[in-house]
XYZ file of C-alpha atoms in Angstrom:
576
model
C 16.060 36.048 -42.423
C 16.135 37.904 -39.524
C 12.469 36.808 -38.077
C 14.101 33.350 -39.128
C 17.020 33.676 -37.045
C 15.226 35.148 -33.523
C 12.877 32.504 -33.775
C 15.789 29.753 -34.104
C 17.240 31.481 -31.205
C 14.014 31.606 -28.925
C 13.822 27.794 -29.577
C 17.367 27.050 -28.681
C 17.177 28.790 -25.521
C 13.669 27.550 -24.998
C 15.058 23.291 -24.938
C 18.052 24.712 -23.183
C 15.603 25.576 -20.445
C 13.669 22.738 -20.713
C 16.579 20.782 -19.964
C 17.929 22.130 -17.155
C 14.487 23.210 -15.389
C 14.374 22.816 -11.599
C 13.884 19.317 -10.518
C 11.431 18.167 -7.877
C 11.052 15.480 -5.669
C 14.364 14.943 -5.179
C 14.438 12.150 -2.008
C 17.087 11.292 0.477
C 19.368 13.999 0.301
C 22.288 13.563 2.208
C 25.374 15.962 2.508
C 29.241 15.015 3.004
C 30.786 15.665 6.197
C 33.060 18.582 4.868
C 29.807 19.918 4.376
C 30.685 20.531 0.564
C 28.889 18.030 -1.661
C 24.786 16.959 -1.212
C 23.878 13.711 -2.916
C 20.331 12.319 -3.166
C 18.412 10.198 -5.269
C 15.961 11.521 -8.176
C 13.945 9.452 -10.647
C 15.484 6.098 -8.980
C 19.172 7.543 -9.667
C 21.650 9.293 -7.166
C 23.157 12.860 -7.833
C 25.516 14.994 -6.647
C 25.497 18.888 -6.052
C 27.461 21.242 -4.640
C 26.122 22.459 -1.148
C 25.914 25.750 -2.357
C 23.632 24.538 -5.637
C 24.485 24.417 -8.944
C 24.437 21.424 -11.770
C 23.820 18.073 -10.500
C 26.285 15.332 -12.058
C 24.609 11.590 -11.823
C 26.527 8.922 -10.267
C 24.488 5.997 -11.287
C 22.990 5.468 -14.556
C 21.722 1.603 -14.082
C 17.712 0.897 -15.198
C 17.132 -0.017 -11.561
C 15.792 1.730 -8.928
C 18.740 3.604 -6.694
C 18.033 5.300 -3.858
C 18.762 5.608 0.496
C 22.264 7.072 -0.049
C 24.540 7.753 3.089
C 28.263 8.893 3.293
C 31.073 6.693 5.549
C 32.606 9.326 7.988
C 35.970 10.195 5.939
C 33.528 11.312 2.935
C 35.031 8.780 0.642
C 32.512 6.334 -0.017
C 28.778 6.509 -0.793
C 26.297 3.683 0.141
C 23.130 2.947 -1.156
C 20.103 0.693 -2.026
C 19.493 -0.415 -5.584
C 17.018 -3.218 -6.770
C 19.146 -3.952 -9.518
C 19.515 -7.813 -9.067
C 15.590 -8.080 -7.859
C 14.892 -6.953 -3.954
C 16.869 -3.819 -2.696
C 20.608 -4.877 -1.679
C 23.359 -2.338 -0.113
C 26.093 -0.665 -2.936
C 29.263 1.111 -2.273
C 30.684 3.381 -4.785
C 33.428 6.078 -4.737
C 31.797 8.988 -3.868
C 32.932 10.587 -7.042
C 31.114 7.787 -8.765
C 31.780 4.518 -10.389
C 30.985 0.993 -10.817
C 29.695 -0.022 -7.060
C 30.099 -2.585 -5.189
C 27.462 -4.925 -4.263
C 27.968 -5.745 -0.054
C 24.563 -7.716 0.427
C 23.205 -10.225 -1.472
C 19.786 -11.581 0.666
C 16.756 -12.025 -1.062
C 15.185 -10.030 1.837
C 14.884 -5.885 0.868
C 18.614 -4.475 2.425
C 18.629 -0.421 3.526
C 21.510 1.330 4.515
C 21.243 3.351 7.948
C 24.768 4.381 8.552
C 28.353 4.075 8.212
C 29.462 2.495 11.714
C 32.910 3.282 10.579
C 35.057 4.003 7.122
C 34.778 0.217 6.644
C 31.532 -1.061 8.015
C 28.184 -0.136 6.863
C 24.516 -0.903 9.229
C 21.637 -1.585 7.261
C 18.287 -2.445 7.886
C 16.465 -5.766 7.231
C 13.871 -8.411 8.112
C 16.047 -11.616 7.895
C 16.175 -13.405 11.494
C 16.042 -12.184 15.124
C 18.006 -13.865 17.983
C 15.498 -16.849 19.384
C 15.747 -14.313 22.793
C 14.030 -11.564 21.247
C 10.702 -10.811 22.760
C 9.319 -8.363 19.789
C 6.190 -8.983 18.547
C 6.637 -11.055 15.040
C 6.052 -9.039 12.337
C 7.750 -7.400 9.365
C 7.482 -3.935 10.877
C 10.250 -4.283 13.085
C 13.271 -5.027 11.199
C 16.722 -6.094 12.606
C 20.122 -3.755 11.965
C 22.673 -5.346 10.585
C 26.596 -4.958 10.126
C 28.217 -5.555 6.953
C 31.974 -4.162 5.725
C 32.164 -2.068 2.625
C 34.253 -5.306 0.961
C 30.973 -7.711 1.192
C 31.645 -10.763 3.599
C 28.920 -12.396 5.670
C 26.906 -9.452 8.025
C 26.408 -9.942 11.376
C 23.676 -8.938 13.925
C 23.749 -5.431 15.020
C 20.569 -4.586 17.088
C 17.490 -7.004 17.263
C 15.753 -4.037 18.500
C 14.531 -1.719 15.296
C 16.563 1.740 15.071
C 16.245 3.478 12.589
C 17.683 6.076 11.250
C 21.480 5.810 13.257
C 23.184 8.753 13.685
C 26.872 7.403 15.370
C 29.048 10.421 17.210
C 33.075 9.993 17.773
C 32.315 8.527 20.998
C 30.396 5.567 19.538
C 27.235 6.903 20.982
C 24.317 6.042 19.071
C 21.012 8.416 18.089
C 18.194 6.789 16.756
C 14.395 6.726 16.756
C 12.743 3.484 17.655
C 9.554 1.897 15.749
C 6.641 0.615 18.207
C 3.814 -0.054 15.921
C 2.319 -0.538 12.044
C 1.656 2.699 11.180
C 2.575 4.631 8.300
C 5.870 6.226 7.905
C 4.330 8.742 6.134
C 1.386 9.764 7.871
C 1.464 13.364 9.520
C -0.130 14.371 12.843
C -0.059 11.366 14.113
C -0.599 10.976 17.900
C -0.834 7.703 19.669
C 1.288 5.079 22.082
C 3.061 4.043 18.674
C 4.138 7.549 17.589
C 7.999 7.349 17.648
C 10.867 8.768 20.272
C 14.391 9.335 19.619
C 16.264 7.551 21.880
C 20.305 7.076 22.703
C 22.903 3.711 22.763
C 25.729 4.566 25.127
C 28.126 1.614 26.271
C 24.675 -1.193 26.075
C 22.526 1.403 27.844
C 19.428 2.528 26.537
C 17.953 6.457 27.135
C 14.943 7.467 25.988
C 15.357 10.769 25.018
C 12.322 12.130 23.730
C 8.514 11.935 25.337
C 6.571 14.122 22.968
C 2.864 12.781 22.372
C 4.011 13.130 18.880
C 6.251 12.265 16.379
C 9.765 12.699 16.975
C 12.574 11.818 14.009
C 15.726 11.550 12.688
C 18.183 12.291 15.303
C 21.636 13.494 13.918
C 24.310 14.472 16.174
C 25.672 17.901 16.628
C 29.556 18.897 16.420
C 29.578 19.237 19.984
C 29.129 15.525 20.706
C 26.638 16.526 23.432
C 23.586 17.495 21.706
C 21.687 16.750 18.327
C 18.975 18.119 15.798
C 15.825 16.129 15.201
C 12.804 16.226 13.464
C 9.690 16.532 15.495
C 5.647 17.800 15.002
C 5.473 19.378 18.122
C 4.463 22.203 16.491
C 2.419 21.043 14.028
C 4.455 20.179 10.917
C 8.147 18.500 10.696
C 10.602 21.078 12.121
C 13.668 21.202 13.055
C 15.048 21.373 16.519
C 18.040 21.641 18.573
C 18.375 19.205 22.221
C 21.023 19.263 24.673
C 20.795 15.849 26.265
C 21.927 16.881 29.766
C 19.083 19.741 30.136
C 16.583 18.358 27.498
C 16.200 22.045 26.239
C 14.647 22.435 23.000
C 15.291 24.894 20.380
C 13.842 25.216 17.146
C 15.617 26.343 13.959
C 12.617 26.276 11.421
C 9.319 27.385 11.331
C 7.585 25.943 8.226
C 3.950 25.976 8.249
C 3.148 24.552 4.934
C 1.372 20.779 4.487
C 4.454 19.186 3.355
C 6.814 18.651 6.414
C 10.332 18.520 6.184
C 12.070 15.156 5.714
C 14.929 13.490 5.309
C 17.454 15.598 7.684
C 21.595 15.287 7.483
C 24.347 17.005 9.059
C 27.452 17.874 8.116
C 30.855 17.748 10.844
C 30.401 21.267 11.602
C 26.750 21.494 11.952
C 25.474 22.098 8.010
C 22.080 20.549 7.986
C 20.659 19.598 4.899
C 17.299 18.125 4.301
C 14.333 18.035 1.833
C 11.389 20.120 1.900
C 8.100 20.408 -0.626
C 9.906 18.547 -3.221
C 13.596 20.711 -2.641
C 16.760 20.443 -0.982
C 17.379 22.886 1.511
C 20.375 23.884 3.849
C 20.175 25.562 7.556
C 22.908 26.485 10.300
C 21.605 27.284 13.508
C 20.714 30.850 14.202
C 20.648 31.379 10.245
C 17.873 31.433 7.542
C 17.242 28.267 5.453
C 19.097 28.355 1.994
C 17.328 26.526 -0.933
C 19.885 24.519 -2.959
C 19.254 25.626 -6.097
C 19.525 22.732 -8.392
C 19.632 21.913 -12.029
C 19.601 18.443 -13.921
C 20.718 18.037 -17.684
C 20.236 14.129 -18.526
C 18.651 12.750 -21.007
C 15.042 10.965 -21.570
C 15.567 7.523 -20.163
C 11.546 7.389 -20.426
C 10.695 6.247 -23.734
C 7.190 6.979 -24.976
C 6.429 3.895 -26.445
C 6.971 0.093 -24.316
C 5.934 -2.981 -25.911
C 5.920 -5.547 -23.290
C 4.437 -9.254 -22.661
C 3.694 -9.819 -18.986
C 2.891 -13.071 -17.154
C 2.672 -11.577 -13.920
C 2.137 -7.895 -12.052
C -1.907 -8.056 -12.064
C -2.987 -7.284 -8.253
C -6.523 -8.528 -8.935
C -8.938 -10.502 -11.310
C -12.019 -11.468 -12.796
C -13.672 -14.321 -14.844
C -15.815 -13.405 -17.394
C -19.379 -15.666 -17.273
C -18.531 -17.812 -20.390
C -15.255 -18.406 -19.178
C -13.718 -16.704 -22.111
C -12.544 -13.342 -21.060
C -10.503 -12.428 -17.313
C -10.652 -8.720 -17.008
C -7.222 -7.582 -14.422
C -6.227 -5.176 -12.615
C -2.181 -4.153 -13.773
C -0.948 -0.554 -12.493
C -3.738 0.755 -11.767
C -5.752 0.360 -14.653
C -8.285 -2.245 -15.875
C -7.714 -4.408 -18.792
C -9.250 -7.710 -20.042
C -7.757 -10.518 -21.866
C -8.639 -13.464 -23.928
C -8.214 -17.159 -22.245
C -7.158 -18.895 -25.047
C -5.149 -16.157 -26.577
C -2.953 -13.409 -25.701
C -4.619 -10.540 -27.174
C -5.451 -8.042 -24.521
C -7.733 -4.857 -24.368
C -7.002 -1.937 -22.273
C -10.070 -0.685 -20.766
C -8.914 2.576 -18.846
C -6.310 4.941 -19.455
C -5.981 7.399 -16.336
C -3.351 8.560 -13.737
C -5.694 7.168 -11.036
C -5.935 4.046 -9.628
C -9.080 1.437 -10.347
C -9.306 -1.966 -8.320
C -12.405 -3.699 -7.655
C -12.849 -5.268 -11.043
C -16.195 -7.086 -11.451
C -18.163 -8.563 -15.052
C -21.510 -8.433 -15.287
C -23.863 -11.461 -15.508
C -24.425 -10.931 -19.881
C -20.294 -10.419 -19.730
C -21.062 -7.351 -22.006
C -20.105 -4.427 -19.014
C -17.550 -4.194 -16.267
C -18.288 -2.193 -12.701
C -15.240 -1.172 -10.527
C -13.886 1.247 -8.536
C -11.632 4.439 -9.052
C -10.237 6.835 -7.540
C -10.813 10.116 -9.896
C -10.936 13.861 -8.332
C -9.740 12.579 -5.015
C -12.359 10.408 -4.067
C -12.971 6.590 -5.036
C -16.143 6.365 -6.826
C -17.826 3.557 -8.768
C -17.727 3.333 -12.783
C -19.365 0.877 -15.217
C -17.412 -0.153 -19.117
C -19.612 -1.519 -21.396
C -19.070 -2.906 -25.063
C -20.735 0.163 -26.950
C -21.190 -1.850 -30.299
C -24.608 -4.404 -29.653
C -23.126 -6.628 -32.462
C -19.876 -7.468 -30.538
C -19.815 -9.990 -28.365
C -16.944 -9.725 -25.553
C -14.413 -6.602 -24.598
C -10.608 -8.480 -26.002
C -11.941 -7.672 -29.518
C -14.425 -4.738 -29.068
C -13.975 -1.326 -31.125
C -14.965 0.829 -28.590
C -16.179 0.984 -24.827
C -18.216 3.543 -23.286
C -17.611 4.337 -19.832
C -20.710 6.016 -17.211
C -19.633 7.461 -13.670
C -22.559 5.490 -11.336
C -21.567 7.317 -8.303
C -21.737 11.024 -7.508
C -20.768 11.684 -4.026
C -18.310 13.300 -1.774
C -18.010 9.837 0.164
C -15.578 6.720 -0.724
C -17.711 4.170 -2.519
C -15.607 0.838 -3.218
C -16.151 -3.087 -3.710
C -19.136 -3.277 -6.816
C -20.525 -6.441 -7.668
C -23.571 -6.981 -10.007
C -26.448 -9.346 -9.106
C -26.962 -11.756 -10.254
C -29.960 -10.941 -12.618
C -27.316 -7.825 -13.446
C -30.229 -4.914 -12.494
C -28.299 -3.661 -9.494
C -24.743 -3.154 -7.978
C -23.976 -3.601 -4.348
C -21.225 -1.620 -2.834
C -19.452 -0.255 0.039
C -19.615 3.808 0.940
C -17.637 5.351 3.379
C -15.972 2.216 3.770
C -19.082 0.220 5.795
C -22.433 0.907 4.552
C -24.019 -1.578 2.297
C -25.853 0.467 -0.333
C -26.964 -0.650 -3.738
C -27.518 1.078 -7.342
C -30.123 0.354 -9.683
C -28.788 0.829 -13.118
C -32.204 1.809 -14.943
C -33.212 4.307 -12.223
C -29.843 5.142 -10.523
C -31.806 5.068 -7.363
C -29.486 4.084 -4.442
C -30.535 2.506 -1.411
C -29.055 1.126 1.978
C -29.148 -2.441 2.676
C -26.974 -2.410 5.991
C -26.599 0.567 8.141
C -22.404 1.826 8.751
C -22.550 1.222 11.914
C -22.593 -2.742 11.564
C -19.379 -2.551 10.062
C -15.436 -1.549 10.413
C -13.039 -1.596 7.718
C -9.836 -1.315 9.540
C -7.647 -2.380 5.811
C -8.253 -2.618 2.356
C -10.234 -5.523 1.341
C -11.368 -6.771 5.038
C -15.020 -6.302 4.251
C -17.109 -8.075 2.080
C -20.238 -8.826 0.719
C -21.880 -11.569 -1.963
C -25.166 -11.509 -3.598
C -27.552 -14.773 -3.290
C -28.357 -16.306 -6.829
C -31.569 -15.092 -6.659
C -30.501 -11.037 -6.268
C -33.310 -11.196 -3.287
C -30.346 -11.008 -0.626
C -26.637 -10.754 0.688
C -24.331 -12.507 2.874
C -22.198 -9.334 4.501
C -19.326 -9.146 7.146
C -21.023 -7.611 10.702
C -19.887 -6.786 13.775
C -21.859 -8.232 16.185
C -20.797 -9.743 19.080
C -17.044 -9.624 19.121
C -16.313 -6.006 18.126
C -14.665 -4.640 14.994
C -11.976 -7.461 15.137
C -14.453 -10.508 15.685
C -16.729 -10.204 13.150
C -20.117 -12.336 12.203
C -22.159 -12.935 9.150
C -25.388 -10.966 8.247
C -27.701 -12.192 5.877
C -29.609 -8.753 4.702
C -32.974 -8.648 2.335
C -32.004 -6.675 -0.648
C -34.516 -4.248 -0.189
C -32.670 -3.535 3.164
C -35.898 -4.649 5.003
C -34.503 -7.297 6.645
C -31.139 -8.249 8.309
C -30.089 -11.504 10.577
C -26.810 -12.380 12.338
C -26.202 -15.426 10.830
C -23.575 -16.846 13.166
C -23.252 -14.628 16.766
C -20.395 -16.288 17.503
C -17.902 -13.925 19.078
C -14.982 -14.999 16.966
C -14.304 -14.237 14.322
C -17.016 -15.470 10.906
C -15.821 -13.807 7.832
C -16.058 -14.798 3.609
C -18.978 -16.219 3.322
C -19.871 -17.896 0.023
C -23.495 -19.263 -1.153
C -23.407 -23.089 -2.048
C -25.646 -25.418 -3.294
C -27.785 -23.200 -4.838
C -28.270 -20.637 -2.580
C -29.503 -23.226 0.112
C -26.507 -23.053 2.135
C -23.896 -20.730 3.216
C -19.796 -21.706 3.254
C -17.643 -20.019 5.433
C -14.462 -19.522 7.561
C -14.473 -19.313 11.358
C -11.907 -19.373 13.921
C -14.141 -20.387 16.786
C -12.734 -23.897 17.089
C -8.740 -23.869 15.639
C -6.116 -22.798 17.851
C -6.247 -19.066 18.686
C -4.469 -16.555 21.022
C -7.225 -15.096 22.591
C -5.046 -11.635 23.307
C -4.928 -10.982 19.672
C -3.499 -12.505 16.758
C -2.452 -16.140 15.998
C -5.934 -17.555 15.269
C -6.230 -20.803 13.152
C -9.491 -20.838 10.727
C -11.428 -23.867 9.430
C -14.440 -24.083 7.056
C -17.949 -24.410 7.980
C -21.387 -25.080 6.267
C -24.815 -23.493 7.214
C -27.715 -24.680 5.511
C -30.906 -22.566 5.126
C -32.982 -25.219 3.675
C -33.835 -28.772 5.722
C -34.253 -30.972 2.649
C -30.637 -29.694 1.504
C -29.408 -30.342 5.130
C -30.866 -33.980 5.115
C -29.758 -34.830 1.511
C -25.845 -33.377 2.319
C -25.582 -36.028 5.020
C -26.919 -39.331 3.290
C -24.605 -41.629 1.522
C -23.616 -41.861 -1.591
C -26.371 -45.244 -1.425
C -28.590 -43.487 0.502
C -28.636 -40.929 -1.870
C -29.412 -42.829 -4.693
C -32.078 -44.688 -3.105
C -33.619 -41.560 -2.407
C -33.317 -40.100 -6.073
C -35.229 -43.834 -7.265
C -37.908 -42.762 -4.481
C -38.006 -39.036 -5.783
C -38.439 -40.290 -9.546
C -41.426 -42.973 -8.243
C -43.485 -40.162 -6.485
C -43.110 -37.684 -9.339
C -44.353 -40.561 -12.261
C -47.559 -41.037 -9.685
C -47.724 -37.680 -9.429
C -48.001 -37.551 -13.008
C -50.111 -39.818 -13.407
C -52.650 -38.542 -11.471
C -52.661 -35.605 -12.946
C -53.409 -37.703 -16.033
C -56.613 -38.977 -14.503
């Protein structure tokens, strides 16, 4: 009875830990201006904690995504972002929790930047810049927006992006401007788009900031006179200290790990607070950094087992030879599906990501791409069983890695006669796989291509397998590309259009005697950069094809009576 007992007890206190383990990842945290209470936002809820650590208490429980939280100024009120009626709007709650209150209501996604005051709240969004605005149109540089903490109609802030505001007692405003696409995320970034904090005073605009670098997050010290920032300068995401007036610099942390730190707050008297390798951590100047230790006790809101029936959510997909089958592309992972019914067969099952979906000519294997062991590689399915016919209702699917290389290898298609696959490596050389000798060749040399984005290169097999129609830069550069046609044996290559603009998706028609494609060479087109206008062109490779594409529909059938007489002579020659 005794072993009984201990091991009762070991198991008690072994889901008691379980359930209050450590959290990580926790995003967003923001703490109060009393500097007392940190919220933040953790599995698509938002918690509370105690600056100095402790148990976290949630303050939203909805199935939706919550997240972006931001105290008003008086530390009564928490805003936030929740998807819970479709695209992110702006919530206000009592900071101790409670139903919220939904303040935005546009289709567009709504984040909050800042409390302007106890009663207004700015938020980011894409919805419509003045008709004065000279900012390069794009979704990148969203508008700020005003809208009180009762709901009402918002009004135009700044038509200029800022994000994240940091507003002093003055009504100064901090923020760090956006100039370009690049990732938020990315880390060591240095270019003309990198960002700069800059300050609002009275309609003025200072630029603040001039590192090479990234530079983040301004929040404003007590003093009213200087802030703390985020910036790389010196090498990760640190923290540092600016007086405006002498532009002096110091810095308070000296992380050197991979993961920078994100996400930085202040309270009134100079608490910072901010997130770091998955934690929340707290720093006053001239002190160490304190790790909030946190705990979470909730309970499983993941359930291990969702039935659901989709009719949308597949990013990509492909139609099976017979017409039957469409294999997809849903989360990540590849499944197939029947036409006529709704049966559906889940092909992989792994935490990576597969795209590139492609059925072979017999419709017995699939070839795509994945992204396993940190690099994408290229993977054939096929229907293990010889006497079953198509994937929806197979028993079982073997799976063979066709790809073994340190390099990216994306984009598979099978030929035609389904021998080979063509693909992409290190995202521009054509190379292609023979499945019975898993030889690999190269068709089309890197250099001839440039994939700036996903999905921007291309290729497409003739219906003979004897050659490819491939994106190229010739002419034009990386952004004006042509159309090769390269031998499958990557003996020969031609640029099939030299334009100089841009010639791009080429598709083989008619049999493989001509060649459909998109140019912008004629529509209307800003030669400085964007704002081209494509139409649709036809190439022919063959003369009779060319001559037969422009008669009538009576011309045409005069020349099929013509065609039939010189084949029955023919024939009856032979005869003789």
């Amino acid at each position: 009875m005794k072993k009984l007992f201990l091991s009762a007890a070991f198991l008690a206190a072994s889901l008691a830990s379980q359930a209050q383990q450590a959290p990580l990842w926790m995003r967003y945290p923001a703490i109060s201006p009393d500097g007392k209470t940190i919220v933040f936002s953790y599995k698509g809820d938002i918690y509370s904690v105690p600056a100095t650590g402790g148990e976290a208490r949630q303050l939203t429980t909805n199935a939706a995504h919550d997240s972006y939280p931001i105290w008003s100024p008086d530390g009564k009120k928490i805003a936030f972002a929740s998807n819970r009626e479709g695209s992110f709007d702006v919530y206000v709650m009592s900071a101790h929790g409670g139903a919220p209150t939904r303040i935005t209501t546009n289709s567009e996604r709504e984040i909050p930047v800042a409390f302007k005051d106890n009663d207004h709240v700015l938020f980011s969004a894409n919805i419509m810049p003045t008709a004065e605005s000279n900012l390069f149109a794009s979704r990148e540089f969203s508008q700020v927006y005003e809208v009180s903490t009762q709901g009402g109609r918002p009004k135009l802030y700044s038509v200029i992006p800022m994000e994240d505001i940091s507003i002093n007692a003055k009504g100064q405003v901090l923020y760090h401007d956006s100039k370009g696409y690049e990732d938020q995320w990315r880390k060591h970034h240095t270019s003309p788009i990198t960002r700069d904090i800059w300050m609002l005073d009275n309609g003025k605009y200072q630029k603040i900031t001039a590192f090479k670098g990234e530079d983040r997050t301004p929040v404003w010290a007590a003093d009213g006179e200087s802030f703390y920032y985020l910036s790389e300068q010196a090498g990760s995401f640190n923290i540092y200290h600016r007086n405006i007036a002498t532009g002096k610099d110091v810095q308070l942390t000296h992380e050197k790990k991979k993961n920078p730190i994100r996400f930085l707050t202040s309270s009134a008297d100079g608490l910072l607070c901010y997130g770091y390798d998955g934690e929340i951590y707290t720093v006053k100047e001239g002190a160490q950094p304190q790790k909030v230790n946190i705990s979470i006790t909730a309970d499983n809101d993941e359930p291990s087992l969702v039935r659901q029936v989709r009719s949308w959510g597949a990013t990509e997909i492909a139609l099976s030879p017979d017409a039957k089958e469409v294999a997809f592309v849903m989360h990540g992972d590849v499944y197939v599906t029947s036409t006529e019914y709704k049966t559906t067969k889940r092909i992989t099952d792994t935490p990576q990501q597969e795209r590139n979906v492609s059925f072979s000519p017999d419709g017995r294997s699939l070839v795509y791409a994945s992204e396993r062991n940190g690099v994408w590689q290229i993977y054939q399915a096929k229907i293990k069983n010889e006497k079953e016919k198509n994937f929806t209702y197979c028993t079982d699917v073997e799976e063979e890695q066709l790809t073994k290389t340190n390099m990216t290898s994306q984009y598979p298609a099978y030929s035609p006669d389904g021998k080979e696959v063509a693909f992409y490596e290190d995202r521009a050389t054509l190379r292609i796989i023979n499945l019975k000798t898993k030889d690999v060749r190269t068709v089309l040399d890197g250099k001839y291509n440039y994939s700036y984005s996903d999905g921007d290169i291309w290729f497409e097999w003739s219906p003979d397998s004897k050659w490819l129609l491939c994106s190229y830069i010739g002419n034009g550069g990386w952004n004006n590309t042509d159309i090769a046609l390269v031998k499958a044996d990557g003996k020969e290559m031609h640029n099939l259009t030299n334009s100089g603009y841009s010639d791009s998706n080429g598709k083989w028609v008619l049999g493989g005697k001509a060649m459909l494609f998109e140019s912008d060479r004629a529509g209307y087109r800003s030669h400085g950069s964007w704002g081209a206008e494509s139409d649709a062109y036809l190439m022919f490779f063959d003369l009779d094809a060319y001559d037969r594409f422009r008669m009538s529909k009576e011309e045409l059938e005069l020349a099929e009576v013509n065609k039939d007489e010189k084949e029955k002579k023919a024939d009856e020659k032979e005869e003789k």
